[in-house]
Amino acid sequence: MFNSYAKSIAITLAAVLFCSCAKKTVDSVALEIPSPVVAATGANYALLMWEAVEHASSYKLLIDDKTVVTTEETTAYIDGLSSDSQHQVAVKSLAPEGSTEWKDSEYCTPLVFTTSGKEALAAPNVEAVSILPDRIVFGWAAVSGAGSYKYSLNDGPEQETTAIQVTMEGLKYSTSYSFKAKALPDATSAESYKESSWTEVTVKTADPIKLATPELSAEDITPNSFVVLWEAIRYADHYLYSVNDGQAVQVNETRAVISDLTASTGYTVKVSAVPSRENEGSYIPSDWAEIKVTTLDIIELDAPVLSSSNVLDNQFTVSWGKIDNAAGYMYSLNGAEYKSTGETSLTFTELSPETDYSLKVKAVPSAEGTKTYKESKVSEIVVRTKKPASDDDKGGDLSDYDEGQLF
C-alpha cells in the first residue's frame, strides 16, 4: 500500500513538475536603442548616422511623427524636407523576423534639427549685346539650375522670360537706361535653390544717324511757278518742304512744284528728308536744305506782224501769223473801240475810196494765262483804199498806196 501510495504521490509530483515546466518561458530581450546623429543638412535634406545595434536586422525611422522609413543601413538620407525649418526623427532597432530571443527596441528620443535656408542661384552676368539708337539687346549666359529669368528696365514692371536674351525697343537715342535681371530656379532646383540676386547694368543708347541733307536745284521757272528737285536720300521715306518758312508740306517724290506765285518775286524753299517709321528710331530727319528762286517777269506776247491784201476802193484784208500762247487778238480801226477776234485775219468792207485806214492789232493771253503772259505791243498798219474804177478809165494815176507797218 505504501508502495502504492508512494507511487501515487510520485506520479502526482511528476505531473505537477511537468506542468510547471511546460508553462515556464524565457522573456525576449529588447534590442539596444539607436543613438542617431545628424551628419549633414541642406535646404531640403538631412543625413543621419548611428552605430550598428548588435542583433538588429534593420531600423525604423519616424520622421516628423508621420513618415515611417525602414532601412537595413546605419545611415539614412532624408529628403523632401522644408527649407529653413525644424524637423525631428526618431529611430528604433528591429529584431530579426521570428526571433524569440530579441525584440524591437523603443524609439529613441526624437532627434531635432533645422534644415538650412535655400542657396541662391548664381546671378546672371548681364551685358549689352547690341546697342542702337532706339533699342538695346541684353544677354547673359545660362545660369545652372535656372528655369527662367526676371528683368526690368529703369525699375519698371518686372517681366519674365525663359530666353537668355531680351530686346528693349522704343528707346530714345543718346539716353542712359538701367537694366537688371535675376535667375529663378526651375522645378527641379526649386527645393534646394532660391532666386538669385539682381544684376544691374546701365547702358546708353547710340546717337542717331542724321539723314543726308538734300541738294536742291530749280527748273521750269516761270512768272508764277517753278519746280525744286533733289536726289533721293538713303533711308528717307518722304520729304517735307516749306515756302518762305510757311507750313511744311509732305511729298513722297524728289520734287516739289511751287505754284500760284507772283512774278518777279523771290522765294525761299526749304526741304528736309524724313526717315520711315521703321527707321525713325535709328535715324533722324536731315538738316533743312535751302534754295532761293526768283520768278520771272510776266512774258510779253509777240506782237503780230501785219500785212494787207485784197485792197480795193471799198475794202481790204489784213492778216498775221498765229502768236504762241495767245488766246485771241484785239483790234481797232481808225481809233475806234478795241474789238476781239480769234482769227488771224480781218476783212473790212464798205470803205471810202482813196482813204487811209489805220488798223491796230495786239495779241492777248487767256484769263488764266495772265499770270504768265501779258498782251503784246500794238502792231499798226495803214492801208489806203484804191480809186474807183471810173477814175481809172479817165487815165488817172492807178498806183497803189505805199502800204507799211507801224509799231
mmCIF file with all atom_site columns, N, CA, C and O in Angstrom, residues 161-208:
data_model
loop_
_atom_site.group_PDB
_atom_site.id
_atom_site.type_symbol
_atom_site.label_atom_id
_atom_site.label_alt_id
_atom_site.label_comp_id
_atom_site.label_asym_id
_atom_site.label_entity_id
_atom_site.label_seq_id
_atom_site.pdbx_PDB_ins_code
_atom_site.Cartn_x
_atom_site.Cartn_y
_atom_site.Cartn_z
_atom_site.occupancy
_atom_site.B_iso_or_equiv
_atom_site.pdbx_formal_charge
_atom_site.auth_seq_id
_atom_site.auth_comp_id
_atom_site.auth_asym_id
_atom_site.auth_atom_id
_atom_site.pdbx_PDB_model_num
ATOM 1   N N  . THR A 1 161 ? 11.114 85.718  -68.667 1.00 0.00 ? 161 THR A N  1
ATOM 2   C CA . THR A 1 161 ? 11.433 85.056  -69.932 1.00 0.00 ? 161 THR A CA 1
ATOM 3   C C  . THR A 1 161 ? 12.246 83.798  -69.647 1.00 0.00 ? 161 THR A C  1
ATOM 4   O O  . THR A 1 161 ? 12.946 83.715  -68.637 1.00 0.00 ? 161 THR A O  1
ATOM 5   N N  . THR A 1 162 ? 12.132 82.842  -70.544 1.00 0.00 ? 162 THR A N  1
ATOM 6   C CA . THR A 1 162 ? 12.961 81.641  -70.453 1.00 0.00 ? 162 THR A CA 1
ATOM 7   C C  . THR A 1 162 ? 14.196 81.777  -71.329 1.00 0.00 ? 162 THR A C  1
ATOM 8   O O  . THR A 1 162 ? 15.077 80.918  -71.288 1.00 0.00 ? 162 THR A O  1
ATOM 9   N N  . ALA A 1 163 ? 14.249 82.842  -72.118 1.00 0.00 ? 163 ALA A N  1
ATOM 10  C CA . ALA A 1 163 ? 15.401 83.070  -73.001 1.00 0.00 ? 163 ALA A CA 1
ATOM 11  C C  . ALA A 1 163 ? 16.532 83.708  -72.207 1.00 0.00 ? 163 ALA A C  1
ATOM 12  O O  . ALA A 1 163 ? 16.353 84.161  -71.074 1.00 0.00 ? 163 ALA A O  1
ATOM 13  N N  . ILE A 1 164 ? 17.698 83.724  -72.820 1.00 0.00 ? 164 ILE A N  1
ATOM 14  C CA . ILE A 1 164 ? 18.865 84.351  -72.177 1.00 0.00 ? 164 ILE A CA 1
ATOM 15  C C  . ILE A 1 164 ? 19.246 85.628  -72.918 1.00 0.00 ? 164 ILE A C  1
ATOM 16  O O  . ILE A 1 164 ? 20.387 86.071  -72.860 1.00 0.00 ? 164 ILE A O  1
ATOM 17  N N  . GLN A 1 165 ? 18.246 86.198  -73.597 1.00 0.00 ? 165 GLN A N  1
ATOM 18  C CA . GLN A 1 165 ? 18.481 87.446  -74.331 1.00 0.00 ? 165 GLN A CA 1
ATOM 19  C C  . GLN A 1 165 ? 17.148 88.156  -74.528 1.00 0.00 ? 165 GLN A C  1
ATOM 20  O O  . GLN A 1 165 ? 16.148 87.529  -74.875 1.00 0.00 ? 165 GLN A O  1
ATOM 21  N N  . VAL A 1 166 ? 17.105 89.447  -74.291 1.00 0.00 ? 166 VAL A N  1
ATOM 22  C CA . VAL A 1 166 ? 15.888 90.224  -74.490 1.00 0.00 ? 166 VAL A CA 1
ATOM 23  C C  . VAL A 1 166 ? 16.240 91.514  -75.215 1.00 0.00 ? 166 VAL A C  1
ATOM 24  O O  . VAL A 1 166 ? 17.344 92.043  -75.067 1.00 0.00 ? 166 VAL A O  1
ATOM 25  N N  . THR A 1 167 ? 15.287 92.003  -76.008 1.00 0.00 ? 167 THR A N  1
ATOM 26  C CA . THR A 1 167 ? 15.482 93.247  -76.753 1.00 0.00 ? 167 THR A CA 1
ATOM 27  C C  . THR A 1 167 ? 14.544 94.308  -76.197 1.00 0.00 ? 167 THR A C  1
ATOM 28  O O  . THR A 1 167 ? 13.334 94.121  -76.161 1.00 0.00 ? 167 THR A O  1
ATOM 29  N N  . MET A 1 168 ? 15.107 95.401  -75.749 1.00 0.00 ? 168 MET A N  1
ATOM 30  C CA . MET A 1 168 ? 14.325 96.517  -75.251 1.00 0.00 ? 168 MET A CA 1
ATOM 31  C C  . MET A 1 168 ? 14.220 97.534  -76.383 1.00 0.00 ? 168 MET A C  1
ATOM 32  O O  . MET A 1 168 ? 15.223 98.099  -76.826 1.00 0.00 ? 168 MET A O  1
ATOM 33  N N  . GLU A 1 169 ? 12.977 97.742  -76.877 1.00 0.00 ? 169 GLU A N  1
ATOM 34  C CA . GLU A 1 169 ? 12.761 98.588  -78.042 1.00 0.00 ? 169 GLU A CA 1
ATOM 35  C C  . GLU A 1 169 ? 12.035 99.881  -77.666 1.00 0.00 ? 169 GLU A C  1
ATOM 36  O O  . GLU A 1 169 ? 11.615 100.068 -76.537 1.00 0.00 ? 169 GLU A O  1
ATOM 37  N N  . GLY A 1 170 ? 11.922 100.762 -78.663 1.00 0.00 ? 170 GLY A N  1
ATOM 38  C CA . GLY A 1 170 ? 11.212 102.013 -78.455 1.00 0.00 ? 170 GLY A CA 1
ATOM 39  C C  . GLY A 1 170 ? 11.931 102.957 -77.515 1.00 0.00 ? 170 GLY A C  1
ATOM 40  O O  . GLY A 1 170 ? 11.301 103.769 -76.827 1.00 0.00 ? 170 GLY A O  1
ATOM 41  N N  . LEU A 1 171 ? 13.246 102.877 -77.481 1.00 0.00 ? 171 LEU A N  1
ATOM 42  C CA . LEU A 1 171 ? 14.026 103.720 -76.588 1.00 0.00 ? 171 LEU A CA 1
ATOM 43  C C  . LEU A 1 171 ? 14.367 105.045 -77.264 1.00 0.00 ? 171 LEU A C  1
ATOM 44  O O  . LEU A 1 171 ? 14.300 105.184 -78.483 1.00 0.00 ? 171 LEU A O  1
ATOM 45  N N  . LYS A 1 172 ? 14.761 106.008 -76.474 1.00 0.00 ? 172 LYS A N  1
ATOM 46  C CA . LYS A 1 172 ? 15.170 107.309 -77.002 1.00 0.00 ? 172 LYS A CA 1
ATOM 47  C C  . LYS A 1 172 ? 16.679 107.304 -77.201 1.00 0.00 ? 172 LYS A C  1
ATOM 48  O O  . LYS A 1 172 ? 17.429 106.813 -76.373 1.00 0.00 ? 172 LYS A O  1
ATOM 49  N N  . TYR A 1 173 ? 17.077 107.834 -78.312 1.00 0.00 ? 173 TYR A N  1
ATOM 50  C CA . TYR A 1 173 ? 18.508 107.842 -78.632 1.00 0.00 ? 173 TYR A CA 1
ATOM 51  C C  . TYR A 1 173 ? 19.297 108.722 -77.651 1.00 0.00 ? 173 TYR A C  1
ATOM 52  O O  . TYR A 1 173 ? 18.761 109.615 -77.005 1.00 0.00 ? 173 TYR A O  1
ATOM 53  N N  . SER A 1 174 ? 20.584 108.379 -77.526 1.00 0.00 ? 174 SER A N  1
ATOM 54  C CA . SER A 1 174 ? 21.521 109.134 -76.681 1.00 0.00 ? 174 SER A CA 1
ATOM 55  C C  . SER A 1 174 ? 21.028 109.246 -75.235 1.00 0.00 ? 174 SER A C  1
ATOM 56  O O  . SER A 1 174 ? 21.207 110.269 -74.582 1.00 0.00 ? 174 SER A O  1
ATOM 57  N N  . THR A 1 175 ? 20.416 108.179 -74.725 1.00 0.00 ? 175 THR A N  1
ATOM 58  C CA . THR A 1 175 ? 19.838 108.197 -73.378 1.00 0.00 ? 175 THR A CA 1
ATOM 59  C C  . THR A 1 175 ? 20.303 106.970 -72.598 1.00 0.00 ? 175 THR A C  1
ATOM 60  O O  . THR A 1 175 ? 20.389 105.881 -73.144 1.00 0.00 ? 175 THR A O  1
ATOM 61  N N  . SER A 1 176 ? 20.600 107.162 -71.303 1.00 0.00 ? 176 SER A N  1
ATOM 62  C CA . SER A 1 176 ? 21.047 106.063 -70.455 1.00 0.00 ? 176 SER A CA 1
ATOM 63  C C  . SER A 1 176 ? 19.847 105.300 -69.891 1.00 0.00 ? 176 SER A C  1
ATOM 64  O O  . SER A 1 176 ? 18.859 105.909 -69.474 1.00 0.00 ? 176 SER A O  1
ATOM 65  N N  . TYR A 1 177 ? 19.960 103.973 -69.887 1.00 0.00 ? 177 TYR A N  1
ATOM 66  C CA . TYR A 1 177 ? 18.912 103.101 -69.367 1.00 0.00 ? 177 TYR A CA 1
ATOM 67  C C  . TYR A 1 177 ? 19.535 102.102 -68.386 1.00 0.00 ? 177 TYR A C  1
ATOM 68  O O  . TYR A 1 177 ? 20.632 101.575 -68.622 1.00 0.00 ? 177 TYR A O  1
ATOM 69  N N  . SER A 1 178 ? 18.813 101.840 -67.286 1.00 0.00 ? 178 SER A N  1
ATOM 70  C CA . SER A 1 178 ? 19.246 100.870 -66.289 1.00 0.00 ? 178 SER A CA 1
ATOM 71  C C  . SER A 1 178 ? 18.461 99.575  -66.485 1.00 0.00 ? 178 SER A C  1
ATOM 72  O O  . SER A 1 178 ? 17.228 99.583  -66.455 1.00 0.00 ? 178 SER A O  1
ATOM 73  N N  . PHE A 1 179 ? 19.191 98.477  -66.675 1.00 0.00 ? 179 PHE A N  1
ATOM 74  C CA . PHE A 1 179 ? 18.565 97.166  -66.905 1.00 0.00 ? 179 PHE A CA 1
ATOM 75  C C  . PHE A 1 179 ? 19.045 96.204  -65.833 1.00 0.00 ? 179 PHE A C  1
ATOM 76  O O  . PHE A 1 179 ? 20.235 96.156  -65.509 1.00 0.00 ? 179 PHE A O  1
ATOM 77  N N  . LYS A 1 180 ? 18.110 95.427  -65.263 1.00 0.00 ? 180 LYS A N  1
ATOM 78  C CA . LYS A 1 180 ? 18.503 94.434  -64.264 1.00 0.00 ? 180 LYS A CA 1
ATOM 79  C C  . LYS A 1 180 ? 17.800 93.115  -64.537 1.00 0.00 ? 180 LYS A C  1
ATOM 80  O O  . LYS A 1 180 ? 16.705 93.079  -65.110 1.00 0.00 ? 180 LYS A O  1
ATOM 81  N N  . ALA A 1 181 ? 18.452 92.021  -64.134 1.00 0.00 ? 181 ALA A N  1
ATOM 82  C CA . ALA A 1 181 ? 17.902 90.677  -64.349 1.00 0.00 ? 181 ALA A CA 1
ATOM 83  C C  . ALA A 1 181 ? 18.326 89.774  -63.200 1.00 0.00 ? 181 ALA A C  1
ATOM 84  O O  . ALA A 1 181 ? 19.346 89.998  -62.548 1.00 0.00 ? 181 ALA A O  1
ATOM 85  N N  . LYS A 1 182 ? 17.504 88.741  -62.937 1.00 0.00 ? 182 LYS A N  1
ATOM 86  C CA . LYS A 1 182 ? 17.855 87.746  -61.933 1.00 0.00 ? 182 LYS A CA 1
ATOM 87  C C  . LYS A 1 182 ? 17.348 86.393  -62.392 1.00 0.00 ? 182 LYS A C  1
ATOM 88  O O  . LYS A 1 182 ? 16.422 86.296  -63.206 1.00 0.00 ? 182 LYS A O  1
ATOM 89  N N  . ALA A 1 183 ? 17.976 85.336  -61.868 1.00 0.00 ? 183 ALA A N  1
ATOM 90  C CA . ALA A 1 183 ? 17.633 83.967  -62.251 1.00 0.00 ? 183 ALA A CA 1
ATOM 91  C C  . ALA A 1 183 ? 16.631 83.381  -61.269 1.00 0.00 ? 183 ALA A C  1
ATOM 92  O O  . ALA A 1 183 ? 16.715 83.603  -60.059 1.00 0.00 ? 183 ALA A O  1
ATOM 93  N N  . LEU A 1 184 ? 15.669 82.605  -61.806 1.00 0.00 ? 184 LEU A N  1
ATOM 94  C CA . LEU A 1 184 ? 14.670 81.901  -60.995 1.00 0.00 ? 184 LEU A CA 1
ATOM 95  C C  . LEU A 1 184 ? 14.885 80.403  -61.157 1.00 0.00 ? 184 LEU A C  1
ATOM 96  O O  . LEU A 1 184 ? 15.117 79.926  -62.273 1.00 0.00 ? 184 LEU A O  1
ATOM 97  N N  . PRO A 1 185 ? 14.822 79.626  -60.056 1.00 0.00 ? 185 PRO A N  1
ATOM 98  C CA . PRO A 1 185 ? 15.095 78.185  -60.155 1.00 0.00 ? 185 PRO A CA 1
ATOM 99  C C  . PRO A 1 185 ? 14.015 77.455  -60.945 1.00 0.00 ? 185 PRO A C  1
ATOM 100 O O  . PRO A 1 185 ? 12.851 77.856  -60.975 1.00 0.00 ? 185 PRO A O  1
ATOM 101 N N  . ASP A 1 186 ? 14.426 76.371  -61.606 1.00 0.00 ? 186 ASP A N  1
ATOM 102 C CA . ASP A 1 186 ? 13.454 75.534  -62.297 1.00 0.00 ? 186 ASP A CA 1
ATOM 103 C C  . ASP A 1 186 ? 12.789 74.595  -61.286 1.00 0.00 ? 186 ASP A C  1
ATOM 104 O O  . ASP A 1 186 ? 13.101 74.624  -60.091 1.00 0.00 ? 186 ASP A O  1
ATOM 105 N N  . ALA A 1 187 ? 11.856 73.755  -61.772 1.00 0.00 ? 187 ALA A N  1
ATOM 106 C CA . ALA A 1 187 ? 11.094 72.895  -60.866 1.00 0.00 ? 187 ALA A CA 1
ATOM 107 C C  . ALA A 1 187 ? 12.003 71.948  -60.090 1.00 0.00 ? 187 ALA A C  1
ATOM 108 O O  . ALA A 1 187 ? 11.774 71.659  -58.909 1.00 0.00 ? 187 ALA A O  1
ATOM 109 N N  . THR A 1 188 ? 13.048 71.467  -60.732 1.00 0.00 ? 188 THR A N  1
ATOM 110 C CA . THR A 1 188 ? 13.958 70.529  -60.070 1.00 0.00 ? 188 THR A CA 1
ATOM 111 C C  . THR A 1 188 ? 14.785 71.206  -58.996 1.00 0.00 ? 188 THR A C  1
ATOM 112 O O  . THR A 1 188 ? 15.044 70.638  -57.932 1.00 0.00 ? 188 THR A O  1
ATOM 113 N N  . SER A 1 189 ? 15.191 72.433  -59.255 1.00 0.00 ? 189 SER A N  1
ATOM 114 C CA . SER A 1 189 ? 16.079 73.138  -58.325 1.00 0.00 ? 189 SER A CA 1
ATOM 115 C C  . SER A 1 189 ? 15.331 73.915  -57.255 1.00 0.00 ? 189 SER A C  1
ATOM 116 O O  . SER A 1 189 ? 15.939 74.385  -56.293 1.00 0.00 ? 189 SER A O  1
ATOM 117 N N  . ALA A 1 190 ? 14.011 74.035  -57.409 1.00 0.00 ? 190 ALA A N  1
ATOM 118 C CA . ALA A 1 190 ? 13.251 74.901  -56.511 1.00 0.00 ? 190 ALA A CA 1
ATOM 119 C C  . ALA A 1 190 ? 13.320 74.458  -55.056 1.00 0.00 ? 190 ALA A C  1
ATOM 120 O O  . ALA A 1 190 ? 13.201 75.284  -54.150 1.00 0.00 ? 190 ALA A O  1
ATOM 121 N N  . GLU A 1 191 ? 13.501 73.142  -54.811 1.00 0.00 ? 191 GLU A N  1
ATOM 122 C CA . GLU A 1 191 ? 13.535 72.656  -53.435 1.00 0.00 ? 191 GLU A CA 1
ATOM 123 C C  . GLU A 1 191 ? 14.840 73.018  -52.745 1.00 0.00 ? 191 GLU A C  1
ATOM 124 O O  . GLU A 1 191 ? 14.892 73.103  -51.522 1.00 0.00 ? 191 GLU A O  1
ATOM 125 N N  . SER A 1 192 ? 15.883 73.244  -53.541 1.00 0.00 ? 192 SER A N  1
ATOM 126 C CA . SER A 1 192 ? 17.190 73.498  -52.941 1.00 0.00 ? 192 SER A CA 1
ATOM 127 C C  . SER A 1 192 ? 17.680 74.920  -53.153 1.00 0.00 ? 192 SER A C  1
ATOM 128 O O  . SER A 1 192 ? 18.544 75.387  -52.411 1.00 0.00 ? 192 SER A O  1
ATOM 129 N N  . TYR A 1 193 ? 17.151 75.594  -54.178 1.00 0.00 ? 193 TYR A N  1
ATOM 130 C CA . TYR A 1 193 ? 17.672 76.913  -54.520 1.00 0.00 ? 193 TYR A CA 1
ATOM 131 C C  . TYR A 1 193 ? 16.571 77.951  -54.552 1.00 0.00 ? 193 TYR A C  1
ATOM 132 O O  . TYR A 1 193 ? 15.409 77.658  -54.823 1.00 0.00 ? 193 TYR A O  1
ATOM 133 N N  . LYS A 1 194 ? 16.935 79.151  -54.294 1.00 0.00 ? 194 LYS A N  1
ATOM 134 C CA . LYS A 1 194 ? 16.034 80.288  -54.424 1.00 0.00 ? 194 LYS A CA 1
ATOM 135 C C  . LYS A 1 194 ? 16.570 81.209  -55.509 1.00 0.00 ? 194 LYS A C  1
ATOM 136 O O  . LYS A 1 194 ? 17.683 81.042  -56.010 1.00 0.00 ? 194 LYS A O  1
ATOM 137 N N  . GLU A 1 195 ? 15.757 82.182  -55.893 1.00 0.00 ? 195 GLU A N  1
ATOM 138 C CA . GLU A 1 195 ? 16.146 83.072  -56.985 1.00 0.00 ? 195 GLU A CA 1
ATOM 139 C C  . GLU A 1 195 ? 17.418 83.833  -56.633 1.00 0.00 ? 195 GLU A C  1
ATOM 140 O O  . GLU A 1 195 ? 17.734 84.059  -55.463 1.00 0.00 ? 195 GLU A O  1
ATOM 141 N N  . SER A 1 196 ? 18.131 84.208  -57.679 1.00 0.00 ? 196 SER A N  1
ATOM 142 C CA . SER A 1 196 ? 19.403 84.893  -57.478 1.00 0.00 ? 196 SER A CA 1
ATOM 143 C C  . SER A 1 196 ? 19.171 86.357  -57.115 1.00 0.00 ? 196 SER A C  1
ATOM 144 O O  . SER A 1 196 ? 18.045 86.863  -57.140 1.00 0.00 ? 196 SER A O  1
ATOM 145 N N  . SER A 1 197 ? 20.237 87.016  -56.810 1.00 0.00 ? 197 SER A N  1
ATOM 146 C CA . SER A 1 197 ? 20.165 88.465  -56.620 1.00 0.00 ? 197 SER A CA 1
ATOM 147 C C  . SER A 1 197 ? 20.098 89.147  -57.987 1.00 0.00 ? 197 SER A C  1
ATOM 148 O O  . SER A 1 197 ? 20.363 88.516  -59.019 1.00 0.00 ? 197 SER A O  1
ATOM 149 N N  . TRP A 1 198 ? 19.726 90.414  -58.006 1.00 0.00 ? 198 TRP A N  1
ATOM 150 C CA . TRP A 1 198 ? 19.661 91.160  -59.261 1.00 0.00 ? 198 TRP A CA 1
ATOM 151 C C  . TRP A 1 198 ? 21.054 91.521  -59.760 1.00 0.00 ? 198 TRP A C  1
ATOM 152 O O  . TRP A 1 198 ? 21.947 91.823  -58.966 1.00 0.00 ? 198 TRP A O  1
ATOM 153 N N  . THR A 1 199 ? 21.203 91.478  -61.056 1.00 0.00 ? 199 THR A N  1
ATOM 154 C CA . THR A 1 199 ? 22.397 92.038  -61.692 1.00 0.00 ? 199 THR A CA 1
ATOM 155 C C  . THR A 1 199 ? 21.949 93.246  -62.494 1.00 0.00 ? 199 THR A C  1
ATOM 156 O O  . THR A 1 199 ? 21.008 93.158  -63.282 1.00 0.00 ? 199 THR A O  1
ATOM 157 N N  . GLU A 1 200 ? 22.578 94.380  -62.300 1.00 0.00 ? 200 GLU A N  1
ATOM 158 C CA . GLU A 1 200 ? 22.134 95.612  -62.937 1.00 0.00 ? 200 GLU A CA 1
ATOM 159 C C  . GLU A 1 200 ? 23.257 96.249  -63.745 1.00 0.00 ? 200 GLU A C  1
ATOM 160 O O  . GLU A 1 200 ? 24.411 96.307  -63.303 1.00 0.00 ? 200 GLU A O  1
ATOM 161 N N  . VAL A 1 201 ? 22.915 96.702  -64.939 1.00 0.00 ? 201 VAL A N  1
ATOM 162 C CA . VAL A 1 201 ? 23.873 97.409  -65.789 1.00 0.00 ? 201 VAL A CA 1
ATOM 163 C C  . VAL A 1 201 ? 23.195 98.675  -66.315 1.00 0.00 ? 201 VAL A C  1
ATOM 164 O O  . VAL A 1 201 ? 21.978 98.724  -66.476 1.00 0.00 ? 201 VAL A O  1
ATOM 165 N N  . THR A 1 202 ? 23.990 99.675  -66.593 1.00 0.00 ? 202 THR A N  1
ATOM 166 C CA . THR A 1 202 ? 23.498 100.921 -67.176 1.00 0.00 ? 202 THR A CA 1
ATOM 167 C C  . THR A 1 202 ? 24.131 101.100 -68.545 1.00 0.00 ? 202 THR A C  1
ATOM 168 O O  . THR A 1 202 ? 25.370 101.051 -68.668 1.00 0.00 ? 202 THR A O  1
ATOM 169 N N  . VAL A 1 203 ? 23.300 101.281 -69.550 1.00 0.00 ? 203 VAL A N  1
ATOM 170 C CA . VAL A 1 203 ? 23.782 101.374 -70.932 1.00 0.00 ? 203 VAL A CA 1
ATOM 171 C C  . VAL A 1 203 ? 23.138 102.586 -71.604 1.00 0.00 ? 203 VAL A C  1
ATOM 172 O O  . VAL A 1 203 ? 21.946 102.855 -71.405 1.00 0.00 ? 203 VAL A O  1
ATOM 173 N N  . LYS A 1 204 ? 23.914 103.284 -72.397 1.00 0.00 ? 204 LYS A N  1
ATOM 174 C CA . LYS A 1 204 ? 23.415 104.455 -73.122 1.00 0.00 ? 204 LYS A CA 1
ATOM 175 C C  . LYS A 1 204 ? 23.143 104.081 -74.571 1.00 0.00 ? 204 LYS A C  1
ATOM 176 O O  . LYS A 1 204 ? 23.960 103.445 -75.228 1.00 0.00 ? 204 LYS A O  1
ATOM 177 N N  . THR A 1 205 ? 21.960 104.439 -75.063 1.00 0.00 ? 205 THR A N  1
ATOM 178 C CA . THR A 1 205 ? 21.641 104.167 -76.463 1.00 0.00 ? 205 THR A CA 1
ATOM 179 C C  . THR A 1 205 ? 22.564 104.973 -77.374 1.00 0.00 ? 205 THR A C  1
ATOM 180 O O  . THR A 1 205 ? 23.094 106.016 -76.988 1.00 0.00 ? 205 THR A O  1
ATOM 181 N N  . ALA A 1 206 ? 22.725 104.473 -78.586 1.00 0.00 ? 206 ALA A N  1
ATOM 182 C CA . ALA A 1 206 ? 23.628 105.121 -79.531 1.00 0.00 ? 206 ALA A CA 1
ATOM 183 C C  . ALA A 1 206 ? 23.049 106.439 -80.019 1.00 0.00 ? 206 ALA A C  1
ATOM 184 O O  . ALA A 1 206 ? 21.838 106.673 -79.964 1.00 0.00 ? 206 ALA A O  1
ATOM 185 N N  . ASP A 1 207 ? 23.943 107.294 -80.484 1.00 0.00 ? 207 ASP A N  1
ATOM 186 C CA . ASP A 1 207 ? 23.479 108.535 -81.103 1.00 0.00 ? 207 ASP A CA 1
ATOM 187 C C  . ASP A 1 207 ? 22.800 108.195 -82.423 1.00 0.00 ? 207 ASP A C  1
ATOM 188 O O  . ASP A 1 207 ? 23.196 107.259 -83.118 1.00 0.00 ? 207 ASP A O  1
ATOM 189 N N  . PRO A 1 208 ? 21.770 108.945 -82.808 1.00 0.00 ? 208 PRO A N  1
ATOM 190 C CA . PRO A 1 208 ? 21.073 108.646 -84.067 1.00 0.00 ? 208 PRO A CA 1
ATOM 191 C C  . PRO A 1 208 ? 21.902 109.070 -85.271 1.00 0.00 ? 208 PRO A C  1
ATOM 192 O O  . PRO A 1 208 ? 22.821 109.884 -85.164 1.00 0.00 ? 208 PRO A O  1
#
